[in-house]
CSV table of C-alpha atoms and ligand atoms in Angstrom, one decimal:
chain,number,residue,atom,x,y,z
A,169,MET,CA,-21.6,-9.9,-2.6
A,170,ARG,CA,-20.5,-7.8,-5.5
A,171,VAL,CA,-16.9,-6.7,-5.8
A,172,SER,CA,-15.1,-4.2,-7.5
A,173,LEU,CA,-11.6,-4.3,-7.8
A,174,LEU,CA,-8.9,-1.6,-8.8
A,175,GLY,CA,-5.5,-3.4,-9.5
A,176,SER,CA,-6.5,-6.6,-10.1
A,177,THR,CA,-3.5,-8.2,-12.0
A,178,GLY,CA,-1.2,-6.9,-9.3
A,179,SER,CA,-0.2,-8.8,-6.4
A,180,ILE,CA,-2.8,-7.8,-3.9
A,181,GLY,CA,-5.1,-7.7,-6.9
A,182,ARG,CA,-4.8,-11.4,-7.9
A,183,ASN,CA,-4.4,-12.5,-4.5
A,184,THR,CA,-8.2,-10.7,-3.8
A,185,LEU,CA,-9.4,-12.8,-6.9
A,186,GLN,CA,-8.2,-16.4,-5.1
A,187,VAL,CA,-9.9,-15.2,-2.1
A,188,LEU,CA,-13.0,-14.2,-4.4
A,189,ARG,CA,-12.6,-17.9,-5.6
A,190,GLU,CA,-12.2,-19.7,-2.4
A,191,MET,CA,-15.1,-17.1,-0.7
A,192,GLU,CA,-18.3,-19.2,1.1
A,193,ARG,CA,-20.6,-16.8,-0.1
A,194,PRO,CA,-21.6,-16.1,-3.7
A,195,VAL,CA,-19.6,-13.2,-5.4
A,196,ALA,CA,-19.9,-11.6,-8.4
A,197,VAL,CA,-17.3,-9.3,-10.1
A,198,ALA,CA,-18.8,-6.0,-11.2
A,199,ALA,CA,-15.6,-4.2,-12.4
A,200,LEU,CA,-11.9,-5.0,-13.1
A,201,ALA,CA,-8.9,-2.1,-13.2
A,202,ALA,CA,-5.4,-2.1,-14.0
A,203,GLY,CA,-3.0,-0.7,-16.2
A,204,ARG,CA,-0.7,-2.5,-18.8
A,205,ASN,CA,-0.9,-6.1,-18.3
A,206,VAL,CA,-3.2,-6.8,-21.2
A,207,ALA,CA,-2.5,-10.9,-21.3
A,208,GLU,CA,-3.6,-11.3,-17.2
A,209,MET,CA,-6.3,-8.9,-17.9
A,210,ALA,CA,-8.5,-11.0,-20.5
A,211,ARG,CA,-7.4,-14.0,-18.4
A,212,GLN,CA,-9.3,-12.3,-15.3
A,213,ALA,CA,-12.0,-10.9,-17.2
A,214,ARG,CA,-12.8,-14.7,-19.3
A,215,GLU,CA,-12.9,-15.6,-15.9
A,216,PHE,CA,-15.1,-13.4,-14.1
A,217,ARG,CA,-17.4,-11.7,-16.6
A,218,PRO,CA,-17.3,-8.1,-15.0
A,219,ASP,CA,-19.7,-5.7,-16.5
A,220,ILE,CA,-16.4,-3.5,-17.0
A,221,VAL,CA,-13.3,-3.6,-17.5
A,222,SER,CA,-10.2,-0.7,-17.5
A,223,VAL,CA,-7.1,-0.9,-18.5
A,224,ALA,CA,-4.0,2.2,-18.6
A,225,ASP,CA,-4.5,3.6,-22.1
A,226,GLU,CA,-5.8,3.4,-25.6
A,227,ALA,CA,-3.1,1.3,-26.6
A,228,ALA,CA,-4.0,-1.0,-23.9
A,229,ARG,CA,-8.0,-0.9,-24.6
A,230,ALA,CA,-7.3,-1.9,-27.7
A,231,ASP,CA,-5.7,-5.0,-27.3
A,232,LEU,CA,-7.7,-6.0,-24.7
A,233,ALA,CA,-11.1,-5.6,-26.8
A,234,ALA,CA,-9.2,-8.0,-29.6
A,235,ALA,CA,-8.3,-10.2,-26.8
A,236,LEU,CA,-12.0,-10.6,-25.4
A,237,SER,CA,-13.7,-10.5,-28.8
A,238,GLY,CA,-15.7,-13.6,-30.2
A,239,ILE,CA,-16.2,-14.9,-26.3
A,240,ASP,CA,-19.5,-15.9,-26.2
A,241,GLY,CA,-22.5,-13.9,-25.1
A,242,TYR,CA,-19.6,-11.7,-22.9
A,243,ARG,CA,-19.6,-7.9,-24.2
A,244,PRO,CA,-18.0,-5.8,-21.2
A,245,ARG,CA,-18.0,-2.3,-21.2
A,246,ILE,CA,-13.6,-1.8,-21.8
A,247,VAL,CA,-12.8,1.4,-20.6
A,248,CYS,CA,-9.5,2.9,-19.7
A,249,GLY,CA,-7.0,5.7,-18.4
A,250,PRO,CA,-8.4,7.3,-15.4
A,251,ALA,CA,-11.7,7.9,-16.6
A,252,GLY,CA,-12.0,3.8,-16.6
A,253,ASN,CA,-11.2,3.8,-13.2
A,254,LEU,CA,-13.7,6.2,-12.2
A,255,ALA,CA,-16.4,4.1,-14.5
A,256,ALA,CA,-15.2,0.9,-12.3
A,257,VAL,CA,-16.3,2.6,-9.0
A,258,ARG,CA,-19.0,4.1,-10.3
A,259,VAL,CA,-21.0,1.1,-11.2
A,260,ASP,CA,-23.3,-1.0,-9.0
A,261,TYR,CA,-21.1,-2.9,-6.5
A,262,ASP,CA,-20.5,-3.8,-2.2
A,263,VAL,CA,-17.1,-3.5,-1.7
A,264,LEU,CA,-14.7,-2.1,-3.8
A,265,VAL,CA,-10.8,-3.5,-3.4
A,266,SER,CA,-8.5,-0.6,-3.7
A,267,ALA,CA,-5.2,-2.1,-4.7
A,268,ALA,CA,-3.7,-0.1,-7.9
A,269,VAL,CA,-0.1,1.2,-6.9
A,270,GLY,CA,0.8,4.8,-6.3
A,271,VAL,CA,-1.4,7.7,-7.0
A,272,ALA,CA,-3.0,6.0,-9.8
A,273,GLY,CA,-5.8,4.9,-7.2
A,274,LEU,CA,-6.6,8.2,-5.7
A,275,GLU,CA,-9.1,9.5,-7.8
A,276,ALA,CA,-11.6,6.8,-8.0
A,277,THR,CA,-10.7,5.5,-4.1
A,278,PHE,CA,-11.6,8.8,-3.3
A,279,GLU,CA,-15.0,8.4,-5.2
A,280,ALA,CA,-16.2,5.4,-4.0
A,281,VAL,CA,-15.5,7.1,-0.7
A,282,ARG,CA,-17.8,10.2,-2.2
A,283,LEU,CA,-20.2,7.7,-2.9
A,284,GLY,CA,-20.5,6.4,0.5
A,285,LYS,CA,-19.3,2.6,-0.6
A,286,ARG,CA,-17.3,0.2,1.8
A,287,VAL,CA,-13.8,0.1,0.7
A,288,ALA,CA,-11.2,-2.6,1.4
A,289,LEU,CA,-8.0,-0.7,0.9
A,290,ALA,CA,-4.9,-1.4,0.2
A,291,ASN,CA,-3.9,1.6,-1.9
A,292,LYS,CA,-2.1,3.1,1.3
A,293,GLU,CA,-1.1,6.1,-0.8
A,294,ALA,CA,-4.5,6.8,-1.1
A,295,LEU,CA,-4.2,7.9,2.5
A,296,VAL,CA,-0.3,8.9,2.8
A,297,VAL,CA,-1.2,11.8,-0.2
A,298,ALA,CA,-5.0,12.4,0.7
A,299,GLY,CA,-5.7,11.5,4.3
A,300,GLU,CA,-7.4,14.5,5.7
A,301,LEU,CA,-9.4,15.0,2.6
A,302,MET,CA,-10.4,11.3,2.5
A,303,MET,CA,-11.4,11.0,6.1
A,304,ALA,CA,-13.8,13.9,6.0
A,305,GLU,CA,-15.7,12.3,2.8
A,306,ALA,CA,-15.7,8.8,4.7
A,307,ALA,CA,-17.4,11.1,7.3
A,308,ARG,CA,-19.7,13.3,5.1
A,309,SER,CA,-20.9,10.0,3.5
A,310,GLY,CA,-20.8,7.2,5.5
A,311,ALA,CA,-18.6,5.4,3.6
A,312,GLU,CA,-16.8,2.6,5.6
A,313,ILE,CA,-13.0,2.2,4.8
A,314,LEU,CA,-11.8,-1.4,6.4
A,315,PRO,CA,-7.6,-1.7,5.8
A,316,VAL,CA,-6.1,-4.7,3.9
A,317,ASP,CA,-2.7,-3.3,4.9
A,318,SER,CA,-1.2,-6.1,7.2
A,319,GLU,CA,-0.8,-4.0,10.0
A,320,HIS,CA,-3.9,-2.4,10.4
A,321,ASN,CA,-5.6,-4.8,9.4
A,322,ALA,CA,-4.1,-6.4,12.6
A,323,ALA,CA,-4.7,-3.2,14.6
A,324,HIS,CA,-8.4,-2.9,13.1
A,325,GLN,CA,-8.9,-6.8,14.5
A,326,CYS,CA,-7.3,-5.7,18.0
A,327,LEU,CA,-8.7,-2.3,18.6
A,328,ARG,CA,-12.0,-4.8,18.9
A,329,ALA,CA,-10.5,-5.9,22.3
A,330,GLY,CA,-11.5,-2.6,23.9
A,331,ARG,CA,-12.6,0.9,23.5
A,332,ARG,CA,-10.7,3.8,21.9
A,333,GLY,CA,-10.2,5.6,25.0
A,334,GLU,CA,-8.8,2.8,26.3
A,335,VAL,CA,-6.1,2.9,24.2
A,336,GLU,CA,-2.7,4.0,25.3
A,337,ARG,CA,-0.6,3.3,21.7
A,338,LEU,CA,-0.6,1.4,18.7
A,339,ILE,CA,2.5,-0.5,17.8
A,340,LEU,CA,3.1,-1.6,14.0
A,341,THR,CA,5.8,-3.9,13.6
A,342,ALA,CA,8.6,-4.4,10.2
A,343,SER,CA,10.1,-7.2,9.3
A,344,GLY,CA,12.9,-4.8,9.3
A,345,GLY,CA,13.7,-5.6,5.6
A,346,PRO,CA,16.4,-7.4,3.2
A,347,PHE,CA,19.1,-4.7,4.8
A,348,ARG,CA,18.4,-5.5,8.3
A,349,ASN,CA,21.6,-6.5,9.0
A,350,THR,CA,23.8,-4.8,6.3
A,351,PRO,CA,26.1,-1.8,7.3
A,352,ALA,CA,25.2,1.6,6.7
A,353,SER,CA,28.5,2.0,5.0
A,354,GLU,CA,27.6,-0.6,1.9
A,355,LEU,CA,24.4,0.6,1.6
A,356,ALA,CA,25.5,2.6,-1.6
A,357,CYS,CA,26.4,-0.4,-3.0
A,358,VAL,CA,22.9,-2.6,-2.6
A,359,THR,CA,21.4,-3.7,-6.4
A,360,PRO,CA,17.3,-3.4,-7.2
A,361,ALA,CA,17.5,-7.5,-6.9
A,362,GLN,CA,18.8,-7.5,-3.1
A,363,ALA,CA,16.6,-4.7,-3.1
A,364,LEU,CA,13.4,-7.0,-3.8
A,365,ASP,CA,14.2,-10.0,-2.1
A,366,HIS,CA,12.3,-9.5,0.7
A,367,PRO,CA,13.2,-12.0,3.5
A,368,THR,CA,9.2,-12.4,4.1
A,369,TRP,CA,6.2,-11.2,1.8
A,370,LYS,CA,5.8,-11.8,-2.0
A,371,MET,CA,5.1,-7.9,-3.1
A,372,GLY,CA,4.7,-5.6,-5.9
A,373,ASN,CA,8.4,-4.1,-6.9
A,374,ARG,CA,7.6,-0.4,-5.1
A,375,ILE,CA,6.6,-1.6,-2.2
A,376,THR,CA,9.3,-4.3,-1.5
A,377,VAL,CA,11.7,-1.3,-2.2
A,378,ASP,CA,9.5,0.6,0.2
A,379,SER,CA,10.3,-2.2,2.9
A,380,ALA,CA,13.9,-2.0,2.3
A,381,THR,CA,13.8,1.8,3.0
A,382,LEU,CA,11.4,1.9,5.8
A,383,MET,CA,9.6,4.5,4.0
A,384,ASN,CA,6.6,1.5,3.6
A,385,LYS,CA,6.6,1.4,7.7
A,386,GLY,CA,6.3,5.7,7.7
A,387,PHE,CA,3.7,5.5,4.9
A,388,GLU,CA,2.0,3.0,7.5
A,389,VAL,CA,2.2,5.1,10.5
A,390,ILE,CA,0.7,7.8,7.9
A,391,GLU,CA,-2.2,5.9,7.6
A,392,ALA,CA,-2.7,4.3,11.2
A,393,CYS,CA,-3.1,7.9,12.2
A,394,HIS,CA,-6.0,8.5,9.9
A,395,LEU,CA,-7.6,5.8,9.5
A,396,PHE,CA,-8.3,5.1,13.5
A,397,GLY,CA,-7.5,9.1,14.2
A,398,PHE,CA,-4.2,8.2,16.5
A,399,SER,CA,-1.6,11.0,16.9
A,400,PRO,CA,2.2,10.4,15.7
A,401,ASP,CA,2.9,10.2,19.2
A,402,GLU,CA,0.6,7.2,19.8
A,403,VAL,CA,1.9,5.1,17.2
A,404,ASP,CA,5.2,3.2,16.9
A,405,VAL,CA,7.3,0.6,14.9
A,406,VAL,CA,9.3,-2.1,16.4
A,407,VAL,CA,11.0,-4.5,14.2
A,408,HIS,CA,9.8,-7.9,14.3
A,409,PRO,CA,12.2,-10.5,11.9
A,410,GLN,CA,9.8,-13.1,11.4
A,411,SER,CA,6.8,-11.4,10.8
A,412,VAL,CA,4.1,-13.1,12.9
A,413,ILE,CA,2.7,-10.3,15.0
A,414,HIS,CA,1.2,-7.8,12.6
A,415,ALA,CA,0.3,-5.2,14.9
A,416,LEU,CA,0.1,-4.7,18.7
A,417,VAL,CA,-2.7,-2.4,20.8
A,418,GLU,CA,-1.0,-1.5,23.8
A,419,TYR,CA,-4.5,-0.5,26.5
A,420,ARG,CA,-4.4,1.8,29.2
A,421,ASP,CA,-4.0,-1.1,31.5
A,422,GLY,CA,-0.9,-2.4,30.1
A,423,SER,CA,-2.9,-5.2,28.7
A,424,VAL,CA,-1.5,-5.4,24.8
A,425,ILE,CA,-3.4,-7.7,22.2
A,426,ALA,CA,-1.2,-8.9,19.3
A,427,GLN,CA,-2.7,-9.7,16.1
A,428,MET,CA,-0.9,-12.9,14.6
A,429,CYS,CA,-1.2,-15.0,11.2
A,430,PRO,CA,0.8,-16.6,9.0
A,431,PRO,CA,2.5,-13.7,6.6
A,432,ASP,CA,-0.5,-14.0,3.5
A,433,MET,CA,-2.3,-11.1,2.4
A,434,LYS,CA,-5.2,-13.6,1.5
A,435,LEU,CA,-6.4,-13.1,5.7
A,436,PRO,CA,-6.8,-9.5,5.5
A,437,ILE,CA,-8.4,-9.5,2.4
A,438,ARG,CA,-10.6,-12.4,3.6
A,439,TYR,CA,-11.2,-10.5,6.7
A,440,ALA,CA,-11.5,-6.9,4.9
A,441,LEU,CA,-14.5,-8.5,2.3
A,442,SER,CA,-16.4,-10.7,5.0
A,443,TYR,CA,-16.2,-8.3,8.0
A,444,PRO,CA,-18.0,-8.1,10.8
A,445,ASP,CA,-18.4,-11.6,10.1
A,446,ARG,CA,-15.4,-13.8,9.9
A,447,GLU,CA,-15.0,-16.1,6.3
A,448,PHE,CA,-12.3,-19.0,7.6
A,449,GLY,CA,-10.9,-20.1,4.4
A,450,PRO,CA,-8.9,-22.4,3.1
A,451,ARG,CA,-6.8,-23.7,6.3
A,452,GLN,CA,-3.9,-21.8,7.0
A,453,ARG,CA,-2.5,-21.7,10.1
A,454,ILE,CA,0.9,-20.5,12.1
A,455,ASP,CA,3.7,-23.8,12.3
A,456,TRP,CA,4.4,-22.8,16.1
A,457,ASP,CA,7.0,-26.4,15.8
A,458,SER,CA,8.7,-23.6,13.8
A,459,VAL,CA,8.3,-20.5,15.3
A,460,ARG,CA,10.7,-21.4,18.3
A,461,LYS,CA,11.2,-17.1,19.3
A,462,LEU,CA,10.1,-14.2,18.7
A,463,ASP,CA,12.4,-11.4,18.4
A,464,PHE,CA,11.7,-7.6,18.4
A,465,GLU,CA,14.2,-4.4,18.4
A,466,PRO,CA,13.9,-0.9,17.3
A,467,PRO,CA,14.3,0.5,13.7
A,468,ASP,CA,17.4,1.8,13.2
A,469,ARG,CA,15.8,5.6,12.3
A,470,ARG,CA,19.5,6.9,11.4
A,471,LYS,CA,20.7,3.9,8.4
A,472,PHE,CA,16.9,3.9,7.4
A,473,PRO,CA,15.8,8.0,7.8
A,474,LEU,CA,12.7,7.6,5.4
A,475,LEU,CA,10.7,6.3,8.7
A,476,GLU,CA,11.7,9.7,10.5
A,477,LEU,CA,11.1,11.8,7.4
A,478,ALA,CA,7.0,10.3,7.5
A,479,TYR,CA,6.3,11.5,11.2
A,480,GLU,CA,8.1,14.8,10.0
A,481,SER,CA,5.4,14.9,7.4
A,482,LEU,CA,2.6,14.0,9.5
A,483,ARG,CA,3.6,16.7,11.8
A,484,ARG,CA,3.8,19.3,9.0
A,485,GLY,CA,0.0,18.2,7.5
A,486,GLY,CA,-0.5,19.8,4.2
A,487,ALA,CA,0.4,18.4,1.3
A,488,SER,CA,3.2,16.9,2.7
A,489,GLY,CA,2.3,13.3,2.5
A,490,CYS,CA,1.8,14.1,-1.3
A,491,LEU,CA,5.4,15.1,-1.7
A,492,LEU,CA,6.8,12.2,-0.4
A,493,ASN,CA,4.9,10.2,-1.8
A,494,ALA,CA,5.5,11.3,-5.4
A,495,ALA,CA,9.2,11.8,-4.5
A,496,ASP,CA,9.7,8.6,-3.1
A,497,GLU,CA,7.6,6.8,-6.1
A,498,VAL,CA,10.3,8.7,-8.4
A,499,ALA,CA,13.3,7.8,-6.9
A,500,VAL,CA,12.1,4.4,-5.9
A,501,GLU,CA,11.8,4.5,-10.1
A,502,ALA,CA,15.2,5.8,-10.6
A,503,PHE,CA,16.6,3.0,-7.9
A,504,LEU,CA,15.6,0.4,-9.9
A,505,ARG,CA,16.4,1.4,-13.3
A,506,GLY,CA,20.0,1.6,-11.8
A,507,ARG,CA,20.2,5.3,-12.1
A,508,ILE,CA,20.7,6.2,-8.6
A,509,PRO,CA,21.7,4.2,-5.8
A,510,PHE,CA,19.5,3.0,-2.8
A,511,PRO,CA,20.7,6.1,-0.1
A,512,ALA,CA,19.7,8.7,-2.8
A,513,ILE,CA,16.3,7.4,-2.5
A,514,ALA,CA,16.2,9.1,1.0
A,515,GLU,CA,18.2,12.1,-0.4
A,516,ILE,CA,15.3,12.4,-3.0
A,517,VAL,CA,12.3,12.4,-0.9
A,518,ALA,CA,14.0,14.7,2.0
A,519,GLU,CA,14.9,17.4,-0.3
A,520,THR,CA,11.7,17.6,-2.2
A,521,LEU,CA,9.6,17.3,1.0
A,522,SER,CA,12.0,20.4,2.2
A,523,ASN,CA,11.2,22.3,-1.1
A,524,GLY,CA,7.4,21.9,-1.0
A,525,ALA,CA,5.9,25.2,0.2
A,526,SER,CA,3.4,24.5,2.9
A,527,GLN,CA,0.2,24.2,0.4
A,528,GLU,CA,-2.6,23.6,2.2
A,529,PRO,CA,-4.9,21.4,-0.5
A,530,GLN,CA,-8.9,21.3,-0.5
A,531,ARG,CA,-9.3,19.5,-3.1
A,532,VAL,CA,-8.3,15.9,-4.6
A,533,SER,CA,-7.3,18.2,-7.5
A,534,ASP,CA,-5.2,20.2,-6.0
A,535,LEU,CA,-3.0,17.4,-4.8
A,536,LEU,CA,-2.9,16.2,-7.8
A,537,ALA,CA,-1.3,19.2,-9.3
A,538,ILE,CA,1.4,19.1,-6.4
A,539,ASP,CA,1.9,15.6,-7.0
A,540,ARG,CA,2.7,16.6,-10.5
A,541,GLU,CA,5.2,19.2,-9.7
A,542,ALA,CA,6.9,17.2,-7.0
A,543,ARG,CA,7.9,14.3,-9.5
A,544,VAL,CA,9.4,16.7,-11.9
A,545,PHE,CA,11.2,18.5,-9.1
A,546,ALA,CA,12.2,14.5,-7.5
A,547,ALA,CA,13.1,13.8,-11.4
A,548,GLY,CA,15.4,16.7,-12.0
A,549,LEU,CA,17.1,15.3,-8.5
A,550,ALA,CA,17.2,12.2,-9.9
A,551,ALA,CA,18.5,13.0,-12.9
A,552,ARG,CA,21.6,15.0,-11.5
A,553,ARG,CA,21.9,12.0,-8.7
A,554,GLY,CA,22.5,10.2,-11.9
A,555,ALA,CA,25.0,11.9,-13.9
A,556,ALA,CA,27.2,12.1,-10.5
A,557,GLN,CA,27.5,8.5,-10.5
A,558,ARG,CA,28.2,8.0,-13.9
A,559,PRO,CA,32.1,7.4,-14.4
A,560,GLY,CA,33.0,10.4,-16.3
A,561,PRO,CA,34.7,13.9,-16.5
A,562,SER,CA,32.4,15.1,-14.0
A,563,ARG,CA,31.9,12.3,-11.8
A,564,ARG,CA,31.2,13.3,-8.1
A,565,ARG,CA,30.5,11.1,-4.9
A,566,PHE,CA,27.3,10.9,-3.2
A,567,ALA,CA,27.4,12.8,-0.2
B,613,LIG,N1,1.4,-6.5,-2.2
B,613,LIG,C1,1.4,-6.4,-1.0
B,613,LIG,O1,1.4,-7.8,0.0
B,613,LIG,C2,0.7,-5.4,-0.2
B,613,LIG,C3,0.6,-5.4,1.0
B,613,LIG,C4,-0.2,-4.1,1.4
B,613,LIG,C5,-0.5,-3.4,0.9
B,613,LIG,N2,-0.1,-3.1,-0.3
B,613,LIG,C6,-0.4,-2.1,-1.4
B,613,LIG,O2,-1.0,-2.3,-2.2
B,613,LIG,C7,-1.3,-1.7,-3.5
B,613,LIG,C8,-1.3,-2.7,-4.6
B,613,LIG,O3,0.3,-3.4,-4.3
B,613,LIG,P1,0.7,-4.3,-5.0
B,613,LIG,O4,1.8,-5.1,-4.1
B,613,LIG,O5,0.0,-5.6,-5.5
B,613,LIG,O6,1.8,-4.0,-6.6
B,613,LIG,P2,1.4,-4.9,-7.6
B,613,LIG,O7,1.9,-6.3,-7.9
B,613,LIG,O8,2.9,-3.8,-8.7
B,613,LIG,O9,0.3,-4.0,-8.7
B,613,LIG,C9,0.2,-3.1,-9.1
B,613,LIG,C10,-1.7,-2.8,-9.7
B,613,LIG,O10,-1.8,-1.4,-10.0
B,613,LIG,C11,-2.1,-1.3,-11.5
B,613,LIG,N3,-2.1,-0.2,-12.0
B,613,LIG,C12,-0.8,0.2,-12.3
B,613,LIG,N4,-1.4,1.4,-13.1
B,613,LIG,C13,-2.8,1.4,-12.8
B,613,LIG,C14,-3.3,2.7,-13.7
B,613,LIG,N5,-3.4,3.9,-13.8
B,613,LIG,N6,-4.4,2.5,-13.4
B,613,LIG,C15,-5.0,1.0,-12.4
B,613,LIG,N7,-4.2,0.1,-12.5
B,613,LIG,C16,-3.4,0.5,-12.5
B,613,LIG,C17,-1.1,-2.9,-11.8
B,613,LIG,O11,-1.6,-3.2,-13.2
B,613,LIG,P3,-0.6,-3.4,-14.7
B,613,LIG,O12,0.2,-4.8,-13.6
B,613,LIG,O13,-1.8,-4.4,-15.5
B,613,LIG,O14,0.3,-2.5,-15.1
B,613,LIG,C18,-1.3,-3.9,-10.9
B,613,LIG,O15,-2.6,-4.5,-11.4
B,613,LIG,C19,0.2,-0.8,-3.4
B,613,LIG,O16,-0.9,0.7,-2.7
B,613,LIG,C20,0.9,-1.5,-2.2
B,613,LIG,O17,1.3,-0.2,-1.3
B,613,LIG,C21,0.5,-4.4,-0.8
């Protein structure tokens, strides 16, 4: 099996490479693409010897070329930027693992879909931003999109128990994040370090903060609607702090099929890479002696308004998912840099969504243009919120 991997230096990327090391069938890496972590990319390239390696820009490309020079008999094509990501999906491979973070992975993932490839999709933003275009293109080209996101991967497994017409609803579980029990009145004081301290999953920074705001769960609702053809009313969210059950599918006869496994992304990655077979991998089991109870509670939609906003963006359609993602990416970055308080993330996303005109994007380039505009707008909001927060003569309180 030949694999191309976007986002190889990240949390999903490294887990993917670990899964490849452990696979029973022979594997080869056709291409690796990532951003600015040249040292990690050089280590990966030395080990897996892909034909193509791509990094974020020209400076990183030069550093990578220097790091890879002098390796006997290994002369990869070293490329960079959006063109580099595209080169990585145009080589010969069986599966693309799309695991770059944010909108950076969109164009190349869409290209793989256009080429009719099998895509193991972790980059949920690709579906949040361009779900309608992506699924229409997959239907045209015959591309197969297999979810890596643990909830959707779980849903994919649960849906194999019956026919689509027999399904009443899909329920996605959420850990509730680090602020599940924090009073709403204290959220203005939480720090980036607290937001990055996820109770059950170890992930990249953006998705970890998105888990704390429940934006991530909102993105997953959008992703589920596109992937499986559900309407927003057919997808529910339940908080399940133990993260043992990842999704539940309720059938029309009242039966509920749940998927459970330890919270480790290597399992869904292995499933997506080996489907329709199941490669077993190293032994990983739920420790039933330590799981004494499974709790469920409804999400607090007032405390975490971004979940509801995701439903609203689904109902609006068009470019709403694009606005949601762009504003969230900018706001999360501003929060992580200590420029805005935690509740301002939701305020910035809400304002960017309501400001966006009702546009009907026809192609990915339209979405990328809307994305750029939305980022400028959201960055302006973040700068104003940041200025309002700083002590000084013009100090204002947050609403
Ligand atoms: N982590 C999880 O458990 C998990 C679970 C479900 C879904 N996901 C989704 O999977 C995706 C990746 O998440 P993550 O947690 O692995 O994020 P991460 O650890 O932050 O890694 C992000 C990856 O994207 C790369 N990247 C950044 N800019 C790029 C560009 N312009 N072109 C190509 N690659 C670029 C980064 O490269 P550098 O580091 O070299 O800059 C890195 O390899 C996200 O969409 C996330 O929502 C993650």
